[in-house]
């Protein structure tokens, strides 16, 4: 018999609810406590028991009251609706009627052990309805004590949380899926909040962080992408476009290497969690950063560029060598021809020109000599035509060192390269300047191969002077004697002891290139330990700015 269906028993409802409300079990839905509370106490005192009953009956939560064996004494309408059983089919039966028999026995043991301590219990059980359909019951059971403090009944509240659980599981599965895809992606991925703090990252990101010895990669990326991000941030959040394929170089100080990444960013609007933001809809505009490592491609491009440059410089050197050799030959032919011409002129002045067969022979020699000279002149390879453009001398010198690396290694020469960062550009001809510094570096290596040389070190520095950029190349070779410091720039001057035949045009051509750039080149007179050559080139020299030579 249902205990609330008789008038005599109504005081039991009151008793049960009063006791329940005096210490509502943890997890009891607040709306239930509130509804019961409103009924128990009003300004006019205790409300009529019938109202209690009505409230319990109409509560949207399934409510039951059992005896100490969990045999059902009372159920409300929501209980009937949820389980599919009628009140008649439930009263007198144990709550185990609802069990689908898959809930682990430990759960029930815990439920009963908790109740035995007169504490309330909350948990999830797998129940089945009358029609056999399973559902997840979020159950709260509270012991109801009598005036003597002994437990008299159990009050149970339960609701179907299958939908919520399914949603949670789907969300969890989706999260796991997304996380595993993001983790497996071979690109660095990080979701940053508006303060640049990393909210989510992937395996590649963590690996990069390890390579950076624990430093946050996001900080370095944000630093490098600062301008593009700030520019995008100026737009309203709906009009922000993000950015695509921005190349970023990360320098690793501990092993002096660089790695390159192609970075893209997408703005992500993320709603704040928590009750405070339930209605406000305030959003945090985060940035999803994706960085694809392109170090391999960059290095490959660089290798191709260096090979092309090596080939070009080899061709230029060949041209130079041919020009030097032919100029040497022309110079050497010119001297006897000049002498012969002077003799012929002298003889003609004396009046025995025509009759003298020697004059005729000499004239013939001069004519064929001049023909040879003119063929030699014609055979001189032409200088390449090149436009003047803004040039960073640090890059030029780095290229020259890279191109020469094989020779430097083979000849065990150490190069101390100390560029001044951010030197201004000079206007000049790229290939010409490269061959200028290649010539000076080659000379420095040649100097180290001279007999007197002990240390094999070359120091190259750059710095900006007033309106000029200066490059200093210093070697520890035998140096150049004071009285030879101008002569070395003259054509066909060569004083190498250890090298094969060299026509001595290298410094002459180098000086010519410097002059073409309105610059100056000189040997430091105050350096005793070898040779120090200073090259100074003007920044933005007006006469060079648009000229093509
Ligand atoms: P049972 O043989 O009934 O019991 C399994 C274990 O539970 C036992 O080994 C023992 O440790 C413990 N146990 C059982 N009865 C008692 C007891 N009287 N005193 C101390 N320990 C005991 N179960 C559900 O599956 N779904 C429900 O919705 C549900 N609602 C409940 C509501 C209330 C108010 C209470 C008190 C219990 C509820 N139960 C519910 C638990 C239910 O009574 C059974 O214990 C459970 O269903 C297991 O039933 P069984 O037949 O498989 O095992």
Coordinates of C-alpha atoms and ligand atoms in Angstrom, one line a residue:
X1 CA 0.0 0.0 0.0
X2 CA 1.3 3.4 -0.9
X3 CA 2.0 5.3 2.3
X4 CA 1.0 8.7 0.9
X5 CA -2.4 7.7 -0.3
X6 CA -4.1 7.7 3.1
X7 CA -4.8 10.8 5.2
X8 CA -3.2 9.2 8.3
X9 CA 0.0 8.8 6.5
X10 CA 0.4 12.3 5.3
X11 CA 2.3 13.3 8.3
X12 CA 4.9 10.7 7.1
X13 CA 5.5 12.8 3.9
X14 CA 6.0 15.8 6.1
X15 CA 8.3 13.9 8.4
X16 CA 10.3 12.5 5.5
X17 CA 10.6 15.9 3.7
X18 CA 11.4 17.8 6.8
X19 CA 14.2 15.5 7.7
X20 CA 15.4 15.6 4.0
X21 CA 15.4 19.3 3.9
X22 CA 17.3 19.7 7.3
X23 CA 20.4 18.1 5.5
X24 CA 19.8 17.8 1.8
X25 CA 22.2 15.2 0.4
X26 CA 25.1 16.3 -1.8
X27 CA 24.1 16.4 -5.4
X28 CA 20.4 17.0 -4.7
X29 CA 19.1 19.2 -7.6
X30 CA 18.7 22.8 -6.3
X31 CA 15.2 23.1 -7.8
X32 CA 14.0 20.2 -5.7
X33 CA 15.3 21.7 -2.5
X34 CA 13.9 25.1 -3.4
X35 CA 10.4 23.6 -4.3
X36 CA 10.3 21.6 -1.1
X37 CA 11.6 24.5 1.0
X38 CA 8.9 26.8 -0.3
X39 CA 6.3 24.3 0.7
X40 CA 7.5 23.7 4.2
X41 CA 8.0 27.2 5.4
X42 CA 5.9 30.2 4.4
X43 CA 4.9 33.4 6.3
X44 CA 1.8 31.7 7.4
X45 CA 3.6 28.7 8.9
X46 CA 3.6 25.1 7.8
X47 CA 1.7 24.5 4.6
X48 CA -1.0 21.8 4.4
X49 CA 0.4 18.3 3.8
X50 CA -1.7 17.9 0.7
X51 CA 0.4 20.7 -0.9
X52 CA 3.5 18.7 -0.1
X53 CA 2.1 15.7 -1.8
X54 CA 1.1 17.7 -4.8
X55 CA 4.5 19.2 -5.2
X56 CA 6.2 15.9 -4.9
X57 CA 3.8 14.3 -7.3
X58 CA 4.3 17.1 -9.9
X59 CA 8.0 17.3 -9.5
X60 CA 9.8 16.7 -12.8
X61 CA 12.4 14.5 -11.0
X62 CA 11.7 10.9 -10.4
X63 CA 11.2 10.6 -6.6
X64 CA 10.8 7.4 -4.6
X65 CA 10.7 6.5 -0.9
X66 CA 11.7 3.0 0.2
X67 CA 12.0 1.1 3.3
X68 CA 15.4 0.0 4.6
X69 CA 15.6 -2.9 2.1
X70 CA 15.0 -0.6 -0.8
X71 CA 11.5 -2.0 -1.2
X72 CA 9.4 0.8 -2.8
X73 CA 6.8 2.5 -0.7
X74 CA 6.1 5.5 -2.8
X75 CA 6.8 6.8 -6.3
X76 CA 5.8 10.1 -8.0
X77 CA 4.5 10.5 -11.5
X78 CA 7.9 11.4 -12.9
X79 CA 9.1 8.1 -11.6
X80 CA 6.3 6.2 -13.4
X81 CA 6.9 8.2 -16.6
X82 CA 10.6 7.5 -16.5
X83 CA 10.5 3.8 -15.8
X84 CA 7.4 2.9 -17.7
X85 CA 6.0 1.0 -14.7
X86 CA 2.8 2.0 -13.0
X87 CA 2.7 2.8 -9.3
X88 CA 0.9 -0.4 -8.7
X89 CA 3.6 -2.4 -10.5
X90 CA 6.3 -0.8 -8.4
X91 CA 5.0 -0.6 -4.8
X92 CA 6.3 -3.4 -2.7
X93 CA 9.0 -4.3 -5.2
X94 CA 12.7 -3.7 -4.6
X95 CA 14.5 -0.9 -6.5
X96 CA 16.6 -3.7 -8.0
X97 CA 13.6 -4.2 -10.3
X98 CA 15.1 -1.4 -12.3
X99 CA 18.6 -2.8 -12.5
X100 CA 19.8 -3.8 -15.9
X101 CA 22.3 -6.1 -14.1
X102 CA 25.4 -4.5 -15.6
X103 CA 26.2 -2.0 -12.9
X104 CA 29.3 -3.4 -11.1
X105 CA 28.5 -4.9 -7.7
X106 CA 31.1 -2.5 -6.1
X107 CA 28.8 0.4 -7.0
X108 CA 25.9 -1.2 -5.0
X109 CA 28.3 -2.1 -2.2
X110 CA 29.4 1.5 -2.0
X111 CA 25.8 2.7 -2.1
X112 CA 24.7 0.5 0.8
X113 CA 27.9 1.1 2.8
X114 CA 27.4 4.8 2.5
X115 CA 23.7 4.6 3.5
X116 CA 24.7 2.4 6.5
X117 CA 26.8 5.3 7.7
X118 CA 23.7 7.5 7.5
X119 CA 25.2 9.5 4.7
X120 CA 23.7 10.2 1.3
X121 CA 25.0 8.6 -1.8
X122 CA 25.1 9.9 -5.4
X123 CA 26.1 8.0 -8.5
X124 CA 25.2 6.7 -11.9
X125 CA 23.5 3.3 -12.4
X126 CA 22.4 1.4 -15.6
X127 CA 18.7 1.0 -15.3
X128 CA 16.1 -0.5 -17.6
X129 CA 12.6 0.6 -18.2
X130 CA 9.6 -1.7 -18.3
X131 CA 10.0 -2.0 -22.1
X132 CA 13.6 -3.2 -21.6
X133 CA 15.2 0.1 -22.8
X134 CA 18.3 0.9 -20.9
X135 CA 19.0 4.3 -19.5
X136 CA 21.6 5.9 -17.3
X137 CA 20.1 6.9 -13.9
X138 CA 21.8 9.7 -12.0
X139 CA 20.7 8.6 -8.6
X140 CA 20.8 10.4 -5.2
X141 CA 19.8 8.4 -2.2
X142 CA 19.4 10.0 1.2
X143 CA 18.6 8.2 4.5
X144 CA 15.7 9.7 6.3
X145 CA 15.9 9.5 10.1
X146 CA 13.2 9.4 12.7
X147 CA 13.1 11.4 15.9
X148 CA 15.3 8.7 17.6
X149 CA 18.1 9.3 15.0
X150 CA 17.6 5.9 13.4
X151 CA 17.2 5.6 9.6
X152 CA 13.6 4.9 8.8
X153 CA 13.4 5.3 5.1
X154 CA 15.4 6.1 2.0
X155 CA 14.5 9.0 -0.2
X156 CA 15.7 8.6 -3.8
X157 CA 15.8 11.1 -6.6
X158 CA 16.8 10.1 -10.0
X159 CA 16.8 11.3 -13.6
X160 CA 17.8 10.0 -17.0
X161 CA 21.2 11.3 -18.0
X162 CA 21.6 9.1 -21.0
X163 CA 21.4 12.0 -23.4
X164 CA 23.8 14.1 -21.5
X165 CA 26.2 11.2 -21.2
X166 CA 26.0 10.5 -24.9
X167 CA 26.7 14.1 -25.6
X168 CA 29.6 14.1 -23.2
X169 CA 31.0 10.8 -24.7
X170 CA 30.5 12.2 -28.3
X171 CA 32.3 15.3 -27.3
X172 CA 35.1 13.3 -25.6
X173 CA 35.4 11.1 -28.6
X174 CA 35.5 14.1 -30.9
X175 CA 38.1 15.7 -28.6
X176 CA 40.2 12.5 -28.6
X177 CA 39.9 12.3 -32.4
X178 CA 40.8 15.9 -33.0
X179 CA 43.7 15.6 -30.5
X180 CA 45.1 12.5 -32.2
X181 CA 44.8 14.1 -35.6
X182 CA 46.4 17.3 -34.4
X183 CA 49.1 15.3 -32.6
X184 CA 49.9 13.1 -35.6
X185 CA 50.1 16.1 -37.9
X186 CA 53.7 16.7 -39.0
X187 CA 53.4 20.4 -38.5
X188 CA 53.7 22.5 -35.4
X189 CA 50.2 23.5 -34.1
X190 CA 49.4 25.7 -31.2
X191 CA 46.2 27.5 -30.1
X192 CA 47.0 30.7 -28.3
X193 CA 44.7 32.9 -26.3
X194 CA 44.7 36.7 -26.7
X195 CA 47.6 37.1 -24.3
X196 CA 49.7 34.7 -26.4
X197 CA 49.4 31.9 -23.8
X198 CA 49.4 28.4 -25.3
X199 CA 46.0 26.7 -24.7
X200 CA 46.5 23.6 -26.8
X201 CA 49.5 22.2 -28.7
X202 CA 50.6 19.1 -30.5
X203 CA 53.4 16.6 -30.5
X204 CA 55.4 18.6 -33.1
X205 CA 55.1 21.7 -31.0
X206 CA 56.3 19.9 -27.9
X207 CA 59.3 18.4 -29.8
X208 CA 60.2 21.9 -31.1
X209 CA 60.0 23.1 -27.5
X210 CA 62.5 20.4 -26.5
X211 CA 64.8 21.4 -29.3
X212 CA 64.6 25.0 -28.0
X213 CA 65.6 23.7 -24.6
X214 CA 62.2 24.3 -22.9
X215 CA 61.7 27.8 -24.3
X216 CA 58.1 28.4 -25.6
X217 CA 58.2 28.3 -29.4
X218 CA 55.0 30.4 -29.6
X219 CA 56.8 33.4 -28.0
X220 CA 59.5 33.3 -30.8
X221 CA 56.9 32.9 -33.5
X222 CA 54.8 35.8 -32.2
X223 CA 57.9 38.0 -31.9
X224 CA 58.8 37.3 -35.6
X225 CA 55.2 37.7 -36.8
X226 CA 54.5 40.7 -34.6
X227 CA 54.0 43.2 -37.5
X228 CA 51.6 41.0 -39.5
X229 CA 49.6 40.1 -36.4
X230 CA 49.3 43.7 -35.2
X231 CA 48.2 44.8 -38.7
X232 CA 45.5 42.2 -38.7
X233 CA 44.4 43.0 -35.1
X234 CA 43.6 46.6 -36.2
X235 CA 40.6 45.2 -38.1
X236 CA 37.4 44.3 -36.2
X237 CA 37.3 40.7 -35.1
X238 CA 34.9 39.7 -37.9
X239 CA 37.1 41.1 -40.6
X240 CA 40.4 39.7 -39.5
X241 CA 41.9 37.5 -42.3
X242 CA 44.7 35.9 -40.5
X243 CA 47.9 35.2 -42.5
X244 CA 49.2 32.5 -44.7
X245 CA 52.7 31.1 -45.5
X246 CA 54.8 33.7 -43.7
X247 CA 58.4 32.6 -43.6
X248 CA 60.0 32.7 -40.2
X249 CA 63.6 31.9 -39.3
X250 CA 64.3 30.6 -35.8
X251 CA 67.9 30.9 -34.7
X252 CA 69.2 28.3 -32.2
X253 CA 71.9 29.9 -30.2
X254 CA 73.1 26.7 -28.4
X255 CA 74.2 25.0 -31.7
X256 CA 74.3 28.1 -33.9
X257 CA 71.9 26.8 -36.4
X258 CA 68.8 28.1 -38.0
X259 CA 65.5 26.5 -38.8
X260 CA 62.8 27.9 -41.1
X261 CA 59.0 27.6 -40.8
X262 CA 56.2 28.6 -43.1
X263 CA 53.6 30.0 -40.7
X264 CA 49.9 30.5 -41.1
X265 CA 47.5 31.9 -38.5
X266 CA 43.7 31.7 -38.2
X267 CA 41.7 33.7 -35.6
X268 CA 39.5 31.6 -33.4
X269 CA 36.6 33.0 -31.4
X270 CA 36.3 31.0 -28.2
X271 CA 33.5 31.6 -25.7
X272 CA 34.5 32.0 -22.1
X273 CA 33.4 29.1 -19.8
X274 CA 31.5 29.6 -16.6
X275 CA 28.1 30.9 -15.4
X276 CA 29.2 34.5 -15.6
X277 CA 29.4 34.4 -19.4
X278 CA 26.4 32.1 -20.0
X279 CA 24.3 35.0 -21.3
X280 CA 26.9 37.7 -22.1
X281 CA 28.4 35.7 -25.0
X282 CA 31.8 37.4 -24.4
X283 CA 34.5 35.8 -26.5
X284 CA 38.3 35.5 -26.4
X285 CA 39.8 35.8 -29.8
X286 CA 42.5 33.2 -29.9
X287 CA 45.0 32.5 -32.7
X288 CA 45.5 29.0 -34.2
X289 CA 49.1 29.0 -35.3
X290 CA 50.3 26.4 -37.8
X291 CA 54.0 26.3 -38.6
X292 CA 55.3 24.0 -41.3
X293 CA 59.1 23.4 -41.2
X294 CA 60.7 24.2 -44.5
X295 CA 64.4 24.1 -43.4
X296 CA 65.1 21.2 -45.9
X297 CA 63.6 23.2 -48.8
X298 CA 65.4 26.4 -47.8
X299 CA 68.7 24.5 -47.5
X300 CA 68.1 22.9 -50.8
X301 CA 67.4 26.2 -52.4
X302 CA 70.5 27.7 -50.8
X303 CA 72.6 24.8 -52.1
X304 CA 71.2 25.4 -55.7
X305 CA 71.9 29.1 -55.3
X306 CA 75.4 28.5 -54.1
X307 CA 76.1 26.0 -56.9
X308 CA 74.8 28.5 -59.5
X309 CA 76.9 31.2 -57.9
X310 CA 80.0 29.0 -57.8
X311 CA 79.6 28.2 -61.5
X312 CA 79.1 31.9 -62.3
X313 CA 82.1 33.0 -60.2
X314 CA 84.2 30.2 -61.8
X315 CA 83.1 31.6 -65.2
X316 CA 83.9 35.1 -64.1
X317 CA 87.3 34.1 -62.8
X318 CA 88.0 32.4 -66.0
X319 CA 87.1 35.6 -67.9
X320 CA 89.3 37.5 -65.5
X321 CA 92.2 35.1 -65.9
X322 CA 91.9 35.4 -69.7
X323 CA 91.7 39.2 -69.5
X324 CA 94.7 39.2 -67.2
X325 CA 96.7 36.8 -69.5
X326 CA 95.8 38.6 -72.7
X327 CA 96.4 42.0 -71.1
X328 CA 99.8 40.6 -70.0
X329 CA 100.5 39.4 -73.6
X330 CA 99.4 42.7 -75.1
X331 CA 101.6 44.6 -72.6
X332 CA 104.6 42.4 -73.3
X333 CA 104.1 42.7 -77.1
X334 CA 103.6 46.4 -76.9
X335 CA 107.1 47.1 -75.5
X336 CA 109.2 45.6 -78.4
X337 CA 106.8 47.1 -81.0
X338 CA 107.2 50.5 -79.4
X339 CA 111.0 50.1 -79.5
X340 CA 110.8 49.0 -83.2
X341 CA 108.6 51.9 -84.1
X342 CA 111.0 54.3 -82.4
X343 CA 114.0 52.8 -84.4
X344 CA 112.1 53.1 -87.7
X345 CA 111.1 56.7 -86.8
X346 CA 114.7 57.5 -86.0
X347 CA 116.0 55.9 -89.3
X348 CA 113.4 57.8 -91.3
X349 CA 114.4 61.0 -89.6
X350 CA 118.0 60.3 -90.8
X351 CA 116.7 59.9 -94.3
X352 CA 117.8 56.3 -94.9
X353 CA 114.3 54.9 -94.4
X354 CA 113.2 53.8 -97.8
X355 CA 116.6 52.5 -99.0
X356 CA 117.4 50.6 -95.9
X357 CA 116.0 47.0 -96.1
X358 CA 116.1 46.9 -92.2
X359 CA 113.5 49.7 -92.1
X360 CA 111.3 47.8 -94.5
X361 CA 111.7 44.6 -92.4
X362 CA 111.1 46.4 -89.2
X363 CA 108.0 48.1 -90.7
X364 CA 106.7 44.7 -91.7
X365 CA 107.3 43.3 -88.2
X366 CA 105.5 46.4 -86.7
X367 CA 102.6 45.9 -89.0
X368 CA 102.2 42.2 -88.3
X369 CA 102.8 42.9 -84.5
X370 CA 100.0 45.5 -84.5
X371 CA 97.7 43.1 -86.3
X372 CA 98.5 40.5 -83.6
X373 CA 97.8 43.1 -80.9
X374 CA 94.5 44.1 -82.4
X375 CA 93.5 40.4 -82.6
X376 CA 94.5 40.0 -79.0
X377 CA 92.4 43.1 -78.1
X378 CA 89.5 41.7 -79.9
X379 CA 89.9 38.4 -78.1
X380 CA 89.7 40.1 -74.7
X381 CA 86.5 38.8 -73.1
X382 CA 84.0 41.5 -72.6
X383 CA 83.0 42.7 -69.0
X384 CA 79.6 41.5 -68.1
X385 CA 76.8 44.1 -68.1
X386 CA 75.3 44.5 -64.7
X387 CA 72.8 47.0 -63.1
X388 CA 73.6 48.9 -59.9
X389 CA 71.3 47.8 -57.1
X390 CA 71.2 48.2 -53.3
X391 CA 73.5 45.6 -51.9
X392 CA 74.2 44.3 -48.3
X393 CA 77.9 43.7 -48.2
X394 CA 77.5 41.2 -45.3
X395 CA 75.5 39.0 -47.7
X396 CA 78.1 39.4 -50.4
X397 CA 81.0 38.5 -48.1
X398 CA 79.1 35.6 -46.7
X399 CA 78.5 34.3 -50.2
X400 CA 82.2 34.6 -50.9
X401 CA 83.2 32.7 -47.8
X402 CA 80.6 30.0 -48.6
X403 CA 81.9 29.7 -52.1
X404 CA 85.5 29.5 -50.8
X405 CA 84.7 27.1 -48.0
X406 CA 86.2 24.0 -49.8
X407 CA 89.6 25.7 -50.4
X408 CA 89.6 27.2 -46.8
X409 CA 89.0 23.7 -45.4
X410 CA 91.6 22.0 -47.6
X411 CA 94.2 24.6 -46.7
X412 CA 93.3 24.6 -43.0
X413 CA 92.6 28.3 -42.9
X414 CA 90.4 29.7 -40.2
X415 CA 88.2 32.7 -41.1
X416 CA 87.0 34.9 -38.2
X417 CA 83.9 36.5 -39.8
X418 CA 82.6 39.4 -37.7
X419 CA 80.0 41.4 -39.5
X420 CA 78.3 44.5 -38.0
X421 CA 74.7 43.6 -38.0
X422 CA 72.3 45.9 -39.9
X423 CA 74.9 47.7 -42.0
X424 CA 73.3 50.0 -44.6
X425 CA 73.1 49.0 -48.2
X426 CA 75.6 50.3 -50.8
X427 CA 74.6 50.8 -54.4
X428 CA 76.7 48.6 -56.6
X429 CA 77.1 45.8 -59.0
X430 CA 76.5 42.5 -57.3
X431 CA 78.8 40.2 -59.4
X432 CA 81.6 42.8 -59.6
X433 CA 81.6 43.3 -55.8
X434 CA 81.6 39.5 -55.3
X435 CA 84.6 39.1 -57.5
X436 CA 86.3 42.0 -55.7
X437 CA 86.0 40.3 -52.3
X438 CA 86.7 36.9 -53.8
X439 CA 90.0 38.3 -55.1
X440 CA 90.9 39.8 -51.7
X441 CA 90.0 36.6 -49.9
X442 CA 92.0 34.5 -52.4
X443 CA 95.0 36.9 -52.0
X444 CA 94.7 36.5 -48.2
X445 CA 94.8 32.6 -48.5
X446 CA 97.7 32.9 -51.0
X447 CA 99.5 35.1 -48.4
X448 CA 99.1 32.3 -45.8
X449 CA 100.7 29.9 -48.2
X450 CA 103.9 32.0 -48.3
X451 CA 107.0 30.6 -46.6
X452 CA 107.2 33.0 -43.6
X453 CA 103.6 32.3 -42.5
X454 CA 103.0 30.5 -39.2
X455 CA 99.4 31.3 -38.2
X456 CA 96.7 30.5 -40.7
X457 CA 94.0 32.9 -39.8
X458 CA 92.0 35.5 -41.8
X459 CA 89.7 38.0 -40.1
X460 CA 87.0 39.8 -42.0
X461 CA 84.9 42.6 -40.4
X462 CA 82.4 45.0 -41.7
X463 CA 81.3 48.3 -40.1
X464 CA 79.4 51.4 -41.1
X465 CA 81.4 54.6 -41.1
X466 CA 80.1 58.1 -41.9
X467 CA 78.3 57.6 -45.2
X468 CA 80.4 54.6 -46.0
X469 CA 80.5 50.8 -45.3
X470 CA 84.0 49.5 -44.6
X471 CA 85.2 46.0 -45.1
X472 CA 88.5 45.0 -43.5
X473 CA 90.3 41.8 -44.6
X474 CA 93.3 40.9 -42.4
X475 CA 95.6 38.0 -42.8
X476 CA 98.6 36.7 -40.8
X477 CA 100.8 36.3 -43.9
X478 CA 104.2 37.9 -44.6
X479 CA 102.5 41.3 -45.2
X480 CA 103.5 43.9 -47.8
X481 CA 106.6 46.0 -47.4
X482 CA 106.0 49.8 -47.0
X483 CA 107.6 50.7 -50.3
X484 CA 105.5 48.1 -52.2
X485 CA 102.1 49.3 -50.8
X486 CA 101.3 51.3 -53.9
X487 CA 103.1 49.1 -56.4
X488 CA 101.0 46.1 -55.7
X489 CA 98.0 47.8 -57.2
X490 CA 99.9 48.5 -60.5
X491 CA 99.3 46.1 -63.5
X492 CA 101.5 43.1 -63.7
X493 CA 103.1 43.5 -60.3
X494 CA 103.5 40.1 -58.6
X495 CA 105.7 39.2 -55.7
X496 CA 104.3 35.9 -54.6
X497 CA 107.1 33.4 -53.8
X498 CA 105.0 30.3 -53.6
X499 CA 102.4 30.6 -56.3
X500 CA 102.4 29.6 -59.9
X501 CA 102.7 32.2 -62.6
X502 CA 100.3 35.0 -61.8
X503 CA 100.2 38.0 -64.1
X504 CA 99.7 40.4 -61.2
X505 CA 96.4 41.9 -62.4
X506 CA 94.2 40.8 -59.4
X507 CA 94.6 43.9 -57.2
X508 CA 94.6 46.1 -60.3
X509 CA 91.2 44.8 -61.3
X510 CA 90.0 44.9 -57.7
X511 CA 91.0 48.5 -57.4
X512 CA 89.3 49.3 -60.6
X513 CA 86.0 47.8 -59.3
X514 CA 86.4 49.9 -56.1
X515 CA 86.9 53.0 -58.1
X516 CA 83.9 52.2 -60.3
X517 CA 81.9 52.2 -57.1
X518 CA 83.3 55.6 -56.1
X519 CA 85.1 53.9 -53.2
X520 CA 88.6 53.6 -51.8
X521 CA 91.0 50.7 -51.0
X522 CA 94.3 50.9 -49.1
X523 CA 96.7 48.8 -47.1
X524 CA 96.8 49.6 -43.4
X525 CA 100.3 51.0 -42.7
X526 CA 100.0 50.4 -39.0
X527 CA 99.5 46.6 -39.0
X528 CA 102.7 44.8 -38.6
X529 CA 101.6 41.2 -38.3
X530 CA 100.5 40.6 -41.9
X531 CA 98.4 42.5 -44.4
X532 CA 95.2 44.4 -43.7
X533 CA 93.3 45.7 -46.6
X534 CA 90.5 48.3 -46.1
X535 CA 87.8 48.7 -48.7
X536 CA 85.4 51.6 -48.2
X537 CA 82.3 52.0 -50.4
X538 CA 79.9 54.9 -50.2
X539 CA 76.2 54.4 -49.3
X540 CA 73.8 55.6 -52.0
X541 CA 76.4 57.2 -54.2
X542 CA 74.5 59.5 -56.5
X543 CA 76.5 58.8 -59.6
X544 CA 75.8 55.1 -59.2
X545 CA 72.2 55.0 -58.3
X546 CA 70.8 54.4 -61.8
X547 CA 73.8 53.7 -63.9
X548 CA 74.3 50.5 -65.8
X549 CA 77.9 49.7 -66.6
Ligands
LIG1 P1 21.3 -7.5 -4.4 O1 21.3 -8.9 -4.0 O2 20.0 -6.7 -4.1 O3 22.4 -6.6 -3.6 C1 23.7 -6.5 -4.1 C2 24.5 -6.0 -3.0 O4 23.9 -4.8 -2.4 C3 24.7 -6.9 -1.8 O5 25.8 -7.7 -2.0 C4 24.8 -6.0 -0.7 O6 26.2 -5.5 -0.5 C5 24.0 -4.8 -1.1 N1 22.7 -4.8 -0.4 C6 21.5 -5.2 -1.0 N2 20.5 -5.0 -0.2 C7 21.1 -4.5 1.0 C8 20.6 -4.1 2.2 N3 19.2 -4.1 2.5 N4 21.4 -3.6 3.1 C9 22.7 -3.5 2.9 N5 23.3 -3.9 1.7 C10 22.4 -4.4 0.8 N6 19.5 -0.3 -7.9 C11 19.4 -0.1 -9.3 O7 19.9 -0.9 -10.0 N7 18.6 0.9 -9.8 C12 18.0 1.8 -9.0 O8 17.4 2.8 -9.5 C13 18.2 1.7 -7.6 N8 17.6 2.6 -6.8 C14 17.7 2.5 -5.5 C15 17.0 3.4 -4.6 C16 17.2 3.3 -3.2 C17 16.5 4.3 -2.3 C18 18.0 2.2 -2.7 C19 18.2 2.1 -1.2 C20 18.6 1.3 -3.5 C21 18.5 1.4 -4.9 N9 19.1 0.5 -5.7 C22 18.9 0.6 -7.1 C23 19.9 -0.6 -5.3 C24 19.1 -1.9 -5.2 O9 18.3 -1.9 -4.1 C25 19.9 -3.2 -5.3 O10 20.8 -3.2 -4.2 C26 20.7 -3.2 -6.6 O11 19.8 -3.0 -7.7 C27 21.4 -4.5 -6.8 O12 20.4 -5.5 -6.9 P2 20.8 -7.1 -7.1 O13 19.5 -7.8 -7.1 O14 21.6 -7.2 -8.3 O15 21.7 -7.4 -5.9

